[in-house]
Tab-separated table of C-alpha atoms in Angstrom:
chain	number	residue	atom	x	y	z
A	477	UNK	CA	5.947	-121.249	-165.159
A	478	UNK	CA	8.989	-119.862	-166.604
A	479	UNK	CA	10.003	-116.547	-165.510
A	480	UNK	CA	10.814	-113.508	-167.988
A	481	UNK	CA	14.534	-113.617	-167.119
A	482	UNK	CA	14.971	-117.786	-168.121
A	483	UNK	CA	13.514	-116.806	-171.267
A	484	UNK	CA	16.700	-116.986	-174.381
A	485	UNK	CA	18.250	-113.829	-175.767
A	486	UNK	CA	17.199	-114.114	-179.316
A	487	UNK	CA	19.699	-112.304	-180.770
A	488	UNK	CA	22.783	-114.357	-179.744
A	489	UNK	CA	23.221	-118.136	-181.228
A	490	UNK	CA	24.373	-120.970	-178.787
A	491	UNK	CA	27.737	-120.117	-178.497
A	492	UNK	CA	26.721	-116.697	-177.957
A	493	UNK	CA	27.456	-114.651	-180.675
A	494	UNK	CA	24.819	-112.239	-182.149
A	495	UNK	CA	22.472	-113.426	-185.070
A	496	UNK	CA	19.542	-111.997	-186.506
A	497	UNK	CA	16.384	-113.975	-185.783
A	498	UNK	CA	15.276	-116.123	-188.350
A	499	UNK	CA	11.522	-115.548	-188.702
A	500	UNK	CA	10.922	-117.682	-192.156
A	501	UNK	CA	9.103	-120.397	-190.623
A	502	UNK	CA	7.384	-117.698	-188.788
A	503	UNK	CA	2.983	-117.138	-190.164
A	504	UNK	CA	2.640	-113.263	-190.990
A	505	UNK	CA	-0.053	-111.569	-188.704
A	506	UNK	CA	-1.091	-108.156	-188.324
A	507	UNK	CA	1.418	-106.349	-185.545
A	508	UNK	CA	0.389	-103.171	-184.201
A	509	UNK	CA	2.920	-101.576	-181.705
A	510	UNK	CA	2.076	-98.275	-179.256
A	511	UNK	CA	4.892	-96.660	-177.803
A	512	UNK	CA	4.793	-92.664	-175.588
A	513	UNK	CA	8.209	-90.657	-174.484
A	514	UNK	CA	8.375	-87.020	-172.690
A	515	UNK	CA	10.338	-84.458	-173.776
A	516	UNK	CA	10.211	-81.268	-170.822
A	517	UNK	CA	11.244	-77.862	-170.593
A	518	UNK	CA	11.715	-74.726	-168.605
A	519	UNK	CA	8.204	-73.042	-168.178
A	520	UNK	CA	9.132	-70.285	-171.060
A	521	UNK	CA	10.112	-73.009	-173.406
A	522	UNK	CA	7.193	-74.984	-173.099
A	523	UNK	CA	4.804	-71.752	-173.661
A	524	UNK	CA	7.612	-70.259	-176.445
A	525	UNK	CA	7.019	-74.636	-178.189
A	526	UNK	CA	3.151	-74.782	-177.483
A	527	UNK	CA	2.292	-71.384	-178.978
A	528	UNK	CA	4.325	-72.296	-182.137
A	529	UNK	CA	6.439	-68.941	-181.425
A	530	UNK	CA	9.832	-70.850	-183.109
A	531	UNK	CA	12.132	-68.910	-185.489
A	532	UNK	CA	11.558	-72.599	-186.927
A	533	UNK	CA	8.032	-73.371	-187.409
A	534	UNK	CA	5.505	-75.761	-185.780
A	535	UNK	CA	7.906	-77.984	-184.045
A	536	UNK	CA	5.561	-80.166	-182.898
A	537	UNK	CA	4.446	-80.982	-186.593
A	538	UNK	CA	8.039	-81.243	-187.714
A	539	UNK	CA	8.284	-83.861	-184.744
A	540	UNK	CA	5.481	-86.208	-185.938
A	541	UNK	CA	7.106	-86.178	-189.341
A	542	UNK	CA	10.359	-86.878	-188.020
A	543	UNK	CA	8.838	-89.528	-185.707
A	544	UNK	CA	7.607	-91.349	-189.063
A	545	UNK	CA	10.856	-91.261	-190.895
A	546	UNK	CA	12.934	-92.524	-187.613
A	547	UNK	CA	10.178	-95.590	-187.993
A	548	UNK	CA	10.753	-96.100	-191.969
A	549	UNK	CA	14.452	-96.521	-191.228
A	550	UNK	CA	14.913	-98.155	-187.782
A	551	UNK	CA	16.321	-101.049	-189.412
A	552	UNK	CA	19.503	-98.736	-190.458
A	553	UNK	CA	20.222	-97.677	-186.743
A	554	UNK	CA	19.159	-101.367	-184.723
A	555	UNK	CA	22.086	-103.688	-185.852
A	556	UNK	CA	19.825	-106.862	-185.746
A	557	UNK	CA	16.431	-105.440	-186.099
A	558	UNK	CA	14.472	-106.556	-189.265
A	559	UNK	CA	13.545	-103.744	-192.272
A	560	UNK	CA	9.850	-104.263	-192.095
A	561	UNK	CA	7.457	-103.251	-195.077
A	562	UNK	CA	5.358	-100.980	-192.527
A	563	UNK	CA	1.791	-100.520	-193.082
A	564	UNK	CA	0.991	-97.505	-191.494
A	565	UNK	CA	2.663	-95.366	-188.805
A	566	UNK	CA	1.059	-91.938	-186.853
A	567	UNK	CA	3.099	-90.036	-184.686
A	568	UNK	CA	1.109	-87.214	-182.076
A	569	UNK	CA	2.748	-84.625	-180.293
A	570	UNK	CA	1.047	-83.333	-177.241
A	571	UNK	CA	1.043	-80.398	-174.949
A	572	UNK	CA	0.757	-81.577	-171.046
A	573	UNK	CA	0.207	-78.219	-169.393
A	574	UNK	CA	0.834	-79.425	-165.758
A	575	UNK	CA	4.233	-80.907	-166.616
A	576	UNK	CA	5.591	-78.685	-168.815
A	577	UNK	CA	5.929	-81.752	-171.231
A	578	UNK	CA	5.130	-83.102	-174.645
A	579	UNK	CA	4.021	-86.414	-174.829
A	580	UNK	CA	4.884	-88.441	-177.825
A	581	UNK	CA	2.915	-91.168	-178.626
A	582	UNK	CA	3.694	-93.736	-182.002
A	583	UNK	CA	1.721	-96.459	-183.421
A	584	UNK	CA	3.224	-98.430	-186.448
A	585	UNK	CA	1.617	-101.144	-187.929
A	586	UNK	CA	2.733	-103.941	-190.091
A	587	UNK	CA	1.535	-107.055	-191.376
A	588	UNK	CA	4.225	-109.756	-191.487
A	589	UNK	CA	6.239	-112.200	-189.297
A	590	UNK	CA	7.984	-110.119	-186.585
A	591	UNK	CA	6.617	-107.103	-184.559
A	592	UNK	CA	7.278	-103.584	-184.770
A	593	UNK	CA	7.869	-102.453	-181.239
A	594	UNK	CA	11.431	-101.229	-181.814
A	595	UNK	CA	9.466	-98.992	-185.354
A	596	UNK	CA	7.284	-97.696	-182.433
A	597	UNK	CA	10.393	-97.027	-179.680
A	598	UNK	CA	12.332	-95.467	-182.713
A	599	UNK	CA	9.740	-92.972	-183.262
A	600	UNK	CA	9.256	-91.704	-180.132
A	601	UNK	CA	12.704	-91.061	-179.851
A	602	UNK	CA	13.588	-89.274	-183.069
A	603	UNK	CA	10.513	-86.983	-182.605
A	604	UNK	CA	11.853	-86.396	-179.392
A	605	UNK	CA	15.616	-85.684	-180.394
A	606	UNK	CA	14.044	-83.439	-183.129
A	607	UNK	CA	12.127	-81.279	-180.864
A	608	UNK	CA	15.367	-80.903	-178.784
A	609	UNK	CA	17.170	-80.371	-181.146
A	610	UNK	CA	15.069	-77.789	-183.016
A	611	UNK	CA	15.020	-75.854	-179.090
A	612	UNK	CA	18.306	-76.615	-178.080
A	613	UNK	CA	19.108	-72.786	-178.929
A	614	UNK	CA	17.095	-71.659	-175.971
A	615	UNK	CA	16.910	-74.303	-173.590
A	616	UNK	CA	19.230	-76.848	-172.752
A	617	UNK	CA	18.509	-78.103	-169.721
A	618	UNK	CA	15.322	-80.438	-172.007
A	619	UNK	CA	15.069	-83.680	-170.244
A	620	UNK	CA	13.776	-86.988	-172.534
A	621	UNK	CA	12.012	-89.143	-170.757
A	622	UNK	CA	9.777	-91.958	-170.123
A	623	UNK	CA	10.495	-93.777	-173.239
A	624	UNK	CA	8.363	-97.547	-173.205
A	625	UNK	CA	6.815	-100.177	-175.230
A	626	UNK	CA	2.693	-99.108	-173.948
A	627	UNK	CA	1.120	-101.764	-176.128
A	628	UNK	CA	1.256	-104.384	-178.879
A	629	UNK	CA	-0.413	-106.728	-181.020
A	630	UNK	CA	0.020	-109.767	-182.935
A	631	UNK	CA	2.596	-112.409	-183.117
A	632	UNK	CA	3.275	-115.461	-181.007
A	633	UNK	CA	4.217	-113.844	-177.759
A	634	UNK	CA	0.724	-112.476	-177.696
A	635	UNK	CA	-0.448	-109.222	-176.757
A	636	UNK	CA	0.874	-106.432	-174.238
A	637	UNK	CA	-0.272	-103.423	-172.667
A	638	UNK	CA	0.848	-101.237	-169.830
């Protein structure tokens, strides 16, 4: 059995310089990738962010749009990572009470030859950065956290889930 860390980087040809992986010989299948992130604040934050009491609007709404743009263009900000014709994408913003927290979650979906966990990672972050940055005013000591890869579908290396 061949452990995780024998596996080949992908991204780097033999003699080790980077390449984008050539997926043309690859069969399209449906790919569905689920990632979450935290974002966490001081206790008045968190209320001032949950009760939609921004000078800025629904920040949480703003953050699930965000979250679906970052995924449209993730192939602008990855160097190697594919632009990917994506099939559908939902980003939810959630209130954790008991950690002061939102919890992002991002599913993107695509039919075709490579997977769209880094659409899903991408997300998550950017609704994360935009909820910091639409609070950074009042709070700065935010902490983004948590960031993973929760499931995925599809494609040759099979399925995953946390």
């Amino acid at each position: 059995m061949t452990k995780e860390t024998d596996k080949p980087l992908t991204h780097f040809d033999e003699s080790g310089r980077a390449r984008m992986v050539d997926v043309s010989e690859k069969p399209e299948t449906t790919r569905i990738a689920v990632a979450e992130g935290w974002i966490r604040f001081s206790e008045d934050t968190f209320k001032t962010v949950r009760d939609g009491k921004t000078k800025k609007g629904d920040v949480a709404r703003l953050a699930e749009l965000a979250g679906i743009m970052g995924a449209k263009r993730t192939s602008d900000v990855i160097p190697l990572c594919h632009l990917l014709p994506l099939s559908g994408a939902r980003v939810h913003v959630e209130a954790v009470e008991q950690d002061r927290a939102f919890r992002v979650v991002a599913e993107i979906k695509t039919t075709g030859k490579t997977g769209v966990e880094m659409e899903a990672l991408t997300a998550v972050s950017v609704a994360c950065l935009t909820i910091y940055d639409m609070t950074k005013a009042v709070d700065k000591s935010m902490v983004i956290d948590g960031i993973r890869l929760t499931n995925k579908s599809g494609g040759a290396s099979g399925d995953y889930s946390i």
